[in-house]
Amino acid sequence: MSKHIAVLPGDGIGPEIMEQAVKVLNALGQDFEMEWADVGGVAYANHGHPLPQSTLDLAMQSDAVLFGAVGDFRYDTLERALRPEQAILGLRKHMGLFANLRPAKCFKELTGASTLRPEVVSGLDLLIVRELTGDIYFGTPRGRRTAVDGNFPGAPEAFDTMRYSVPEVERIARVAFEAARKRNKKVTSVDKANVLETSQLWRDTVTEVARDYPDVTLEHMYIDNAAMQLVRAPKALDVVLTGNIFGDILSDEASMLTGSIGMLASASLNDKKQGLFEPSHGSAPDIAGKNIANPIATILSAAMMLRYSLDMNDEADRIEDAVARVLEQGLRTGDIMSEGCQRVSCSEMGDAVRAALR
Ligand code: NAD
């Protein structure tokens, strides 16, 4: 049976990088049924909403969603609900995508592209498991009001609510422990339990879940320490389990370890294995339309889609191997360029990965 993929390129560099990923998928010789739809700023322009009902329906009915990026400064002044970035939050919520998996892997050819010393990042291979549907990003109440207490009573203020329930923490913890079983059997759970009630509940719950995984070592780490360890000794980390806001920040920090945000894939999964697969970066308006963006994060996201949602491990391996081979050949987009390498465009990188498929 053919696999049904919703292809949502989005804004900025989204269409350019998506074209490369689709090119590579089409070269696998498999039966994919791909259907395109607007999302983000382009969807607002064409349909009046960043996540039109037709796009949401397509996503819900597909086996997996391949997503480019959203964000367009022209729509920054719209009310929050209509801004391009709301599309991604809406998809996560409607599809029940509670688990975000972001590998941070340093290809040996790119150790020089990292801002850290090669010995710190060489061989790095960690996985950040971030909870996606709760925390301060979705917690209510939220809003603006006049302060009745605090440091400046009577002043205008804004507030958000950080909250997690036990079942929410349990299910994401299980994703992390299961992932750890397939890796090096170690989970580092990141919180701020010395300050936040939410984090104390997080820590208690993760500790409880860990009893079901006696073969996996669990350690707890405060977010400030984790931010430090990630640049001091990142190879000591393997699976990093954390909540929505801490994970957002840590995964971007981890991206820098690998040399470029243009290399980082990501998967968001629900409990039915349906997923949304997207590069970790945004729409990069500064380089959009120039055919210079790095498409590898999107190509590797397509590989994660094959592995995690479509049960096509061999094809996922083929794509990942092809990316490694292209890097070995010395081909680089501008963001990962180094001396002695050959600079290629976004489309040339896509062509090279397709040609390197075995
Ligand atoms: P960004 O990730 O778009 O860009 C940050 C920097 O990295 C820029 O200098 C950009 O040129 C570079 N970059 C990003 N991807 C690259 C690639 N594939 N190849 C080469 N260089 C790359 O983040 P930003 O500038 O903070 O945000 C731009 C827009 O994207 C905003 O509207 C933001 O809201 C949105 N955004 C969307 C997502 C998403 O769709 N998941 C994520 C983050 C930001």
Short mmCIF file of C-alpha atoms and ligand atoms in Angstrom, two decimals:
data_model
loop_
_atom_site.label_atom_id
_atom_site.label_comp_id
_atom_site.label_asym_id
_atom_site.label_seq_id
_atom_site.Cartn_x
_atom_site.Cartn_y
_atom_site.Cartn_z
CA MET A 1 0.00 0.00 0.00
CA SER A 2 1.38 3.40 -0.92
CA LYS A 3 2.37 5.74 1.90
CA HIS A 4 0.48 9.00 2.03
CA ILE A 5 2.71 11.98 2.80
CA ALA A 6 1.46 15.52 3.34
CA VAL A 7 4.11 17.91 2.00
CA LEU A 8 3.94 21.38 3.58
CA PRO A 9 6.84 23.56 2.35
CA GLY A 10 5.78 26.80 4.10
CA ASP A 11 7.65 30.10 3.93
CA GLY A 12 11.11 31.52 3.26
CA ILE A 13 13.57 28.77 2.37
CA GLY A 14 10.83 26.16 2.97
CA PRO A 15 10.02 25.54 -0.73
CA GLU A 16 13.73 25.34 -1.75
CA ILE A 17 14.74 22.83 0.90
CA MET A 18 11.55 20.81 0.49
CA GLU A 19 12.21 20.41 -3.23
CA GLN A 20 15.52 18.70 -2.39
CA ALA A 21 13.98 16.32 0.15
CA VAL A 22 11.22 15.33 -2.29
CA LYS A 23 13.84 14.82 -5.00
CA VAL A 24 15.66 12.36 -2.75
CA LEU A 25 12.47 10.56 -1.66
CA ASN A 26 11.39 10.16 -5.30
CA ALA A 27 14.73 8.56 -6.15
CA LEU A 28 14.20 5.73 -3.63
CA GLY A 29 11.95 3.84 -6.05
CA GLN A 30 9.15 3.52 -3.51
CA ASP A 31 5.44 4.13 -3.87
CA PHE A 32 4.76 7.44 -2.12
CA GLU A 33 1.58 9.39 -2.56
CA MET A 34 2.58 13.00 -1.88
CA GLU A 35 0.09 15.79 -1.54
CA TRP A 36 1.11 19.45 -1.20
CA ALA A 37 -0.63 22.16 0.84
CA ASP A 38 -0.02 25.71 2.05
CA VAL A 39 1.01 26.41 5.62
CA GLY A 40 2.27 29.49 7.49
CA GLY A 41 2.49 32.94 5.93
CA VAL A 42 1.78 31.66 2.44
CA ALA A 43 -1.38 29.98 3.74
CA TYR A 44 -2.46 33.22 5.41
CA ALA A 45 -1.93 35.05 2.11
CA ASN A 46 -3.87 32.47 0.09
CA HIS A 47 -6.54 31.33 2.56
CA GLY A 48 -6.64 33.90 5.38
CA HIS A 49 -5.29 31.48 8.00
CA PRO A 50 -1.80 30.03 8.69
CA LEU A 51 -3.32 26.56 9.16
CA PRO A 52 -6.35 26.32 6.85
CA GLN A 53 -8.84 23.55 7.58
CA SER A 54 -7.95 21.85 4.28
CA THR A 55 -4.26 21.68 5.31
CA LEU A 56 -5.15 20.38 8.76
CA ASP A 57 -7.46 17.71 7.26
CA LEU A 58 -4.72 16.61 4.87
CA ALA A 59 -2.21 16.37 7.73
CA MET A 60 -4.60 14.38 9.93
CA GLN A 61 -5.37 11.89 7.14
CA SER A 62 -1.76 11.33 6.08
CA ASP A 63 0.69 8.73 7.39
CA ALA A 64 3.22 11.49 7.95
CA VAL A 65 3.74 15.19 7.40
CA LEU A 66 6.92 16.55 5.86
CA PHE A 67 7.21 20.18 6.88
CA GLY A 68 9.57 22.90 5.66
CA ALA A 69 9.51 26.04 7.80
CA VAL A 70 7.12 28.88 8.58
CA GLY A 71 7.68 32.52 9.44
CA ASP A 72 7.49 35.72 7.45
CA PHE A 73 8.24 39.14 8.89
CA ARG A 74 5.38 40.64 6.81
CA TYR A 75 2.95 38.94 9.16
CA ASP A 76 4.67 39.77 12.46
CA THR A 77 2.14 42.48 13.25
CA LEU A 78 -0.91 40.22 12.82
CA GLU A 79 -2.77 39.14 15.93
CA ARG A 80 -1.00 36.14 17.46
CA ALA A 81 -3.54 33.53 16.28
CA LEU A 82 -2.93 34.44 12.63
CA ARG A 83 0.88 34.54 12.68
CA PRO A 84 2.63 31.90 10.56
CA GLU A 85 4.25 30.19 13.57
CA GLN A 86 0.81 29.36 14.97
CA ALA A 87 0.43 26.76 12.21
CA ILE A 88 3.06 24.55 13.75
CA LEU A 89 1.59 24.87 17.23
CA GLY A 90 -1.84 24.04 15.79
CA LEU A 91 -0.55 20.95 13.97
CA ARG A 92 1.18 19.72 17.12
CA LYS A 93 -1.96 20.18 19.15
CA HIS A 94 -4.47 18.71 16.68
CA MET A 95 -2.30 15.75 15.74
CA GLY A 96 -1.45 15.13 19.41
CA LEU A 97 2.27 15.35 18.68
CA PHE A 98 3.58 15.24 22.20
CA ALA A 99 7.10 13.90 21.60
CA ASN A 100 9.81 15.78 19.76
CA LEU A 101 12.97 13.88 18.91
CA ARG A 102 15.95 15.94 17.87
CA PRO A 103 19.20 14.15 17.20
CA ALA A 104 22.36 16.25 17.43
CA LYS A 105 25.00 14.32 15.57
CA CYS A 106 28.36 15.70 14.61
CA PHE A 107 29.48 14.24 11.27
CA LYS A 108 33.24 13.74 11.45
CA GLU A 109 33.80 15.92 8.38
CA LEU A 110 32.09 18.85 10.12
CA THR A 111 33.91 18.95 13.44
CA GLY A 112 35.75 22.02 12.11
CA ALA A 113 32.43 23.81 11.50
CA SER A 114 31.49 23.68 15.18
CA THR A 115 32.38 26.66 17.35
CA LEU A 116 33.71 24.19 19.94
CA ARG A 117 37.08 22.44 19.82
CA PRO A 118 37.05 19.30 17.64
CA GLU A 119 37.88 17.00 20.58
CA VAL A 120 34.77 18.26 22.42
CA VAL A 121 32.34 17.49 19.58
CA SER A 122 34.01 14.79 17.50
CA GLY A 123 31.80 11.69 17.66
CA LEU A 124 28.98 13.54 19.37
CA ASP A 125 25.64 11.75 18.96
CA LEU A 126 22.89 12.76 21.36
CA LEU A 127 19.12 12.79 21.24
CA ILE A 128 16.97 15.46 22.81
CA VAL A 129 13.48 14.20 23.70
CA ARG A 130 11.32 17.26 24.30
CA GLU A 131 7.70 17.34 25.47
CA LEU A 132 5.73 19.37 22.95
CA THR A 133 2.12 19.93 23.91
CA GLY A 134 2.27 21.21 27.47
CA ASP A 135 4.31 23.57 29.62
CA ILE A 136 4.32 27.35 29.58
CA TYR A 137 3.70 27.50 25.81
CA PHE A 138 0.18 26.12 26.21
CA GLY A 139 -0.56 26.64 29.90
CA THR A 140 -3.55 28.75 30.86
CA PRO A 141 -4.38 31.25 32.22
CA ARG A 142 -2.27 33.64 30.21
CA GLY A 143 -2.71 37.21 29.16
CA ARG A 144 -2.23 40.86 30.05
CA ARG A 145 -3.70 42.77 32.95
CA THR A 146 -2.92 45.41 35.50
CA ALA A 147 -0.71 44.09 38.28
CA VAL A 148 -2.37 43.93 41.68
CA ASP A 149 0.79 42.83 43.50
CA GLY A 150 4.42 42.04 42.65
CA ASN A 151 7.16 44.65 42.32
CA PHE A 152 5.03 47.25 40.53
CA PRO A 153 1.35 47.12 41.57
CA GLY A 154 -0.83 49.07 39.14
CA ALA A 155 1.58 48.58 36.22
CA PRO A 156 0.56 46.80 33.03
CA GLU A 157 1.88 43.22 33.12
CA ALA A 158 1.75 39.97 31.15
CA PHE A 159 1.67 36.43 32.50
CA ASP A 160 1.90 32.81 31.32
CA THR A 161 1.36 29.57 33.20
CA MET A 162 3.80 26.67 33.40
CA ARG A 163 1.93 23.42 34.03
CA TYR A 164 2.38 19.68 33.60
CA SER A 165 0.20 16.77 34.67
CA VAL A 166 1.55 13.39 35.77
CA PRO A 167 0.26 11.48 32.67
CA GLU A 168 1.83 14.08 30.37
CA VAL A 169 5.21 13.59 32.01
CA GLU A 170 4.83 9.80 32.12
CA ARG A 171 4.22 9.40 28.39
CA ILE A 172 7.16 11.58 27.31
CA ALA A 173 9.41 9.88 29.87
CA ARG A 174 8.50 6.51 28.34
CA VAL A 175 9.48 7.76 24.88
CA ALA A 176 12.87 8.78 26.27
CA PHE A 177 13.46 5.49 28.12
CA GLU A 178 12.44 3.44 25.07
CA ALA A 179 14.82 5.50 22.91
CA ALA A 180 17.59 5.02 25.47
CA ARG A 181 17.14 1.25 25.26
CA LYS A 182 18.01 1.44 21.57
CA ARG A 183 21.05 3.62 22.30
CA ASN A 184 23.40 3.77 25.29
CA LYS A 185 20.83 3.14 28.05
CA LYS A 186 21.20 6.50 29.74
CA VAL A 187 18.64 9.27 30.26
CA THR A 188 19.42 12.73 31.60
CA SER A 189 16.21 14.41 32.72
CA VAL A 190 16.45 18.20 32.75
CA ASP A 191 14.33 20.44 34.99
CA LYS A 192 14.48 23.32 37.46
CA ALA A 193 13.20 21.39 40.46
CA ASN A 194 15.04 23.64 42.90
CA VAL A 195 12.74 26.53 41.95
CA LEU A 196 9.62 25.33 40.12
CA GLU A 197 6.70 23.22 41.41
CA THR A 198 6.13 21.96 37.87
CA SER A 199 9.70 20.71 37.75
CA GLN A 200 9.42 18.94 41.10
CA LEU A 201 6.41 17.01 39.79
CA TRP A 202 8.37 16.33 36.59
CA ARG A 203 11.30 14.94 38.58
CA ASP A 204 9.12 12.78 40.87
CA THR A 205 7.24 11.36 37.87
CA VAL A 206 10.33 10.60 35.79
CA THR A 207 11.89 8.85 38.80
CA GLU A 208 8.75 6.74 39.13
CA VAL A 209 8.71 5.80 35.41
CA ALA A 210 12.40 4.85 35.62
CA ARG A 211 11.45 1.90 37.88
CA ASP A 212 10.04 0.20 34.76
CA TYR A 213 13.40 0.57 33.03
CA PRO A 214 15.98 -0.87 35.47
CA ASP A 215 18.42 -1.38 32.58
CA VAL A 216 18.50 2.38 31.86
CA THR A 217 20.51 4.78 34.04
CA LEU A 218 18.63 7.92 35.01
CA GLU A 219 20.26 11.16 36.10
CA HIS A 220 18.60 14.49 36.87
CA MET A 221 20.13 17.80 35.92
CA TYR A 222 19.05 21.42 36.41
CA ILE A 223 18.47 23.33 33.20
CA ASP A 224 21.22 25.88 33.93
CA ASN A 225 23.74 23.09 34.45
CA ALA A 226 22.49 21.25 31.34
CA ALA A 227 23.01 24.40 29.25
CA MET A 228 26.57 24.47 30.59
CA GLN A 229 27.31 20.75 30.18
CA LEU A 230 26.07 20.86 26.61
CA VAL A 231 28.99 23.09 25.66
CA ARG A 232 31.49 21.75 28.22
CA ALA A 233 31.21 17.98 27.77
CA PRO A 234 28.33 17.15 25.43
CA LYS A 235 29.55 13.62 24.76
CA ALA A 236 28.69 12.72 28.37
CA LEU A 237 25.02 13.15 27.41
CA ASP A 238 23.05 10.60 25.42
CA VAL A 239 19.26 10.89 25.70
CA VAL A 240 18.23 14.25 27.17
CA LEU A 241 14.62 14.29 28.38
CA THR A 242 13.02 17.65 29.04
CA GLY A 243 9.92 19.82 28.90
CA ASN A 244 8.74 22.15 26.17
CA ILE A 245 10.47 25.45 26.93
CA PHE A 246 13.76 24.01 28.24
CA GLY A 247 13.85 21.63 25.27
CA ASP A 248 13.26 24.48 22.84
CA ILE A 249 16.34 26.28 24.12
CA LEU A 250 18.57 23.23 24.62
CA SER A 251 17.89 21.86 21.16
CA ASP A 252 18.93 25.11 19.52
CA GLU A 253 22.06 25.16 21.68
CA ALA A 254 22.77 21.56 20.65
CA SER A 255 22.39 22.58 17.02
CA MET A 256 25.45 24.78 17.30
CA LEU A 257 27.55 21.84 18.49
CA THR A 258 27.00 20.18 15.14
CA GLY A 259 28.25 23.11 13.12
CA SER A 260 25.06 24.37 11.57
CA ILE A 261 21.38 24.53 12.27
CA GLY A 262 21.07 23.51 8.62
CA MET A 263 22.10 19.94 9.55
CA LEU A 264 19.53 19.21 12.24
CA ALA A 265 16.50 17.05 11.62
CA SER A 266 13.57 16.64 13.95
CA ALA A 267 10.59 14.35 14.44
CA SER A 268 7.39 14.98 16.36
CA LEU A 269 5.31 11.91 17.10
CA ASN A 270 1.95 11.03 18.53
CA ASP A 271 0.92 7.74 20.13
CA LYS A 272 -0.14 6.32 16.74
CA LYS A 273 3.35 6.76 15.25
CA GLN A 274 1.97 9.44 12.96
CA GLY A 275 4.49 12.23 12.84
CA LEU A 276 5.52 15.62 11.62
CA PHE A 277 9.06 15.80 10.33
CA GLU A 278 10.85 19.09 9.90
CA PRO A 279 14.24 20.72 10.03
CA SER A 280 15.00 22.36 13.38
CA HIS A 281 15.65 25.72 11.78
CA GLY A 282 13.19 28.41 10.76
CA SER A 283 12.33 29.99 7.43
CA ALA A 284 15.63 31.92 7.23
CA PRO A 285 14.17 34.95 5.43
CA ASP A 286 17.68 36.44 5.13
CA ILE A 287 18.69 33.78 2.59
CA ALA A 288 15.31 32.81 1.11
CA GLY A 289 15.06 32.56 -2.66
CA LYS A 290 18.85 32.57 -3.16
CA ASN A 291 19.28 28.80 -3.56
CA ILE A 292 22.02 28.79 -0.89
CA ALA A 293 20.20 27.20 2.07
CA ASN A 294 21.42 23.88 3.41
CA PRO A 295 18.77 21.25 2.59
CA ILE A 296 20.40 18.47 4.65
CA ALA A 297 18.26 19.01 7.78
CA THR A 298 15.15 18.55 5.64
CA ILE A 299 16.59 15.55 3.82
CA LEU A 300 17.51 13.96 7.17
CA SER A 301 14.00 14.79 8.44
CA ALA A 302 12.64 12.80 5.50
CA ALA A 303 14.88 9.93 6.60
CA MET A 304 13.47 10.18 10.14
CA MET A 305 9.97 10.09 8.62
CA LEU A 306 10.80 6.82 6.88
CA ARG A 307 12.22 5.37 10.10
CA TYR A 308 9.71 6.53 12.71
CA SER A 309 6.38 6.77 10.86
CA LEU A 310 6.61 4.64 7.72
CA ASP A 311 8.59 1.61 8.95
CA MET A 312 11.12 1.95 6.13
CA ASN A 313 14.38 1.58 8.01
CA ASP A 314 16.44 0.47 5.01
CA GLU A 315 15.42 3.50 2.99
CA ALA A 316 16.16 5.77 5.97
CA ASP A 317 19.65 4.24 6.19
CA ARG A 318 20.15 4.78 2.46
CA ILE A 319 19.43 8.50 2.80
CA GLU A 320 21.60 8.96 5.89
CA ASP A 321 24.47 7.08 4.23
CA ALA A 322 24.11 9.22 1.11
CA VAL A 323 24.36 12.41 3.18
CA ALA A 324 27.51 11.09 4.88
CA ARG A 325 29.03 10.23 1.49
CA VAL A 326 28.33 13.68 0.07
CA LEU A 327 30.05 15.26 3.07
CA GLU A 328 33.00 12.88 2.57
CA GLN A 329 33.17 14.06 -1.04
CA GLY A 330 33.78 17.57 0.34
CA LEU A 331 30.56 19.17 -0.90
CA ARG A 332 29.32 21.98 1.35
CA THR A 333 26.62 24.63 1.37
CA GLY A 334 27.79 28.06 2.59
CA ASP A 335 26.77 27.55 6.23
CA ILE A 336 29.09 24.53 6.66
CA MET A 337 31.79 25.62 4.21
CA SER A 338 35.42 25.12 5.20
CA GLU A 339 38.80 25.34 3.50
CA GLY A 340 39.49 22.79 0.80
CA CYS A 341 35.82 21.96 0.30
CA GLN A 342 33.61 22.65 -2.69
CA ARG A 343 30.80 25.14 -2.19
CA VAL A 344 27.49 24.00 -3.70
CA SER A 345 24.02 25.50 -3.90
CA CYS A 346 20.90 24.15 -2.22
CA SER A 347 19.75 22.37 -5.39
CA GLU A 348 23.24 21.03 -6.13
CA MET A 349 23.36 19.56 -2.64
CA GLY A 350 19.99 17.88 -3.27
CA ASP A 351 21.26 16.50 -6.59
CA ALA A 352 24.44 15.21 -4.93
CA VAL A 353 22.53 13.38 -2.18
CA ARG A 354 20.21 11.84 -4.77
CA ALA A 355 23.20 10.75 -6.84
CA ALA A 356 24.90 9.24 -3.75
CA LEU A 357 21.93 6.97 -2.93
CA ARG A 358 22.78 3.30 -3.14
P1 NAD B 1 16.14 30.72 11.41
O1 NAD B 1 16.40 29.33 11.84
O2 NAD B 1 15.19 30.89 10.30
O3 NAD B 1 17.52 31.40 11.00
C1 NAD B 1 18.58 31.62 11.91
C2 NAD B 1 19.90 31.77 11.13
O4 NAD B 1 20.27 30.49 10.61
C3 NAD B 1 19.77 32.69 9.92
O5 NAD B 1 20.99 33.40 9.76
C4 NAD B 1 19.57 31.75 8.77
O6 NAD B 1 20.05 32.25 7.52
C5 NAD B 1 20.37 30.52 9.20
N1 NAD B 1 19.79 29.29 8.66
C6 NAD B 1 18.63 28.70 9.06
N2 NAD B 1 18.39 27.61 8.35
C7 NAD B 1 19.40 27.48 7.46
C8 NAD B 1 19.72 26.55 6.44
N3 NAD B 1 18.93 25.51 6.16
N4 NAD B 1 20.85 26.75 5.72
C9 NAD B 1 21.66 27.78 5.98
N5 NAD B 1 21.43 28.68 6.94
C10 NAD B 1 20.30 28.55 7.67
O7 NAD B 1 15.65 31.52 12.70
P2 NAD B 1 15.15 33.04 12.84
O8 NAD B 1 15.93 33.92 11.91
O9 NAD B 1 15.13 33.31 14.28
O10 NAD B 1 13.65 33.01 12.35
C11 NAD B 1 13.23 33.30 11.03
C12 NAD B 1 11.75 32.99 10.92
O11 NAD B 1 11.52 31.59 11.08
C13 NAD B 1 10.91 33.68 11.98
O12 NAD B 1 9.71 34.11 11.39
C14 NAD B 1 10.66 32.59 13.01
O13 NAD B 1 9.48 32.80 13.73
C15 NAD B 1 10.57 31.37 12.12
N6 NAD B 1 10.88 30.07 12.76
C16 NAD B 1 10.18 29.00 12.31
C17 NAD B 1 10.46 27.74 12.79
C18 NAD B 1 9.71 26.56 12.23
O14 NAD B 1 9.11 26.67 11.18
N7 NAD B 1 9.76 25.40 12.86
C19 NAD B 1 11.49 27.56 13.73
C20 NAD B 1 12.22 28.68 14.15
C21 NAD B 1 11.91 29.95 13.64
#
